[in-house]
Amino acid sequence: SQTIHQWPATLVQPVGSPLSLECTVEGTSNPNLYWYRQAAGRGLQLLFYSVGIGQISSEVPQNLSASRPQDRQFILSSKKLLLSDSGFYLCAWTDRGRNYGYTFGSGTRLTVV
Amino acid sequence: SQQGEEDPQALSIQEGENATMNCSYKTSINNLQWYRQNSGRGLVHLILIRSNEREKHSGRLRVTLDTSKKSSSLLITASRAADTASYFCATVLVSSGSARQLTFGSGTQLTVLP
């Protein structure tokens, strides 16, 4: 069965520090991968998506970047965090080309202090 | 801007009652999906309805889609305290192609009182 792993669950980082959040998917190949951010009490904002290794599309220009070094690995990074980067980050995957729902990871609560 | 907007923003009902949440969107969709999120957790996919479908059922869930009005509704029948969560509608636009990125609404917070 397919599973998605996202870590860490919580993270407190000082302003100006780097960030690396990792997401891996098991039990499937060639997935579409996504990074979303959720502000408190709000809906989800799409940050990045990827349809293949090394293929990254950015939806919102900001202080973050994403990479897909392997088929089932998706990484969200920042060189220098801002206070406004605080939020709940969610990784998700879906089967490319089919009308399936997304499977979400359990999320990372990032607090920049 | 948000593609989908849910209504109401918050809903409080008694256990056993039905809960109805509505969603409106702006541009042509490939499909519309509903998700549930318990506080501080990831989202769980509930149901997907394609643009050529009008109604779909899954257990106690019933979803309708009216593409002429660009709206959808989610009905939860015989609600339980465990249904307390935030519910989001999300759309895959026709223009998204194989990327199939989801655009989420702002959600409805459902509270079911025991």
Coordinates of N, CA and C in Angstrom, one line a residue, chain B residues 11 13 17-21 74-79 110 112:
Chain B
L11 N -20.1 25.8 11.5 CA -21.4 25.1 11.7 C -21.4 24.3 12.9
I13 N -23.8 21.7 15.2 CA -25.1 21.0 15.2 C -25.0 19.9 16.3
E17 N -28.0 15.0 13.8 CA -28.5 15.9 12.8 C -27.7 15.8 11.5
N18 N -28.2 16.3 10.5 CA -27.4 16.3 9.2 C -26.7 17.7 9.1
A19 N -25.5 17.6 8.5 CA -24.7 18.8 8.3 C -24.5 19.0 6.8
T20 N -24.8 20.2 6.3 CA -24.6 20.6 4.9 C -23.6 21.7 4.8
M21 N -22.6 21.5 3.9 CA -21.6 22.5 3.6 C -21.6 22.8 2.1
L74 N -21.7 19.3 0.3 CA -21.4 18.1 1.0 C -22.4 17.9 2.1
L75 N -23.1 16.8 2.1 CA -24.0 16.5 3.2 C -23.5 15.3 4.0
I76 N -23.4 15.5 5.3 CA -23.1 14.4 6.2 C -24.3 14.1 7.0
T77 N -24.8 12.9 6.8 CA -26.0 12.5 7.5 C -25.7 11.8 8.9
A78 N -26.7 11.9 9.8 CA -26.6 11.3 11.1 C -25.2 11.6 11.7
S79 N -24.9 12.9 11.9 CA -23.6 13.2 12.3 C -23.3 12.7 13.7
L110 N -16.8 22.3 11.3 CA -18.0 21.7 11.8 C -17.7 21.2 13.2
V112 N -19.8 19.0 16.1 CA -21.0 18.2 16.4 C -21.0 18.0 17.9

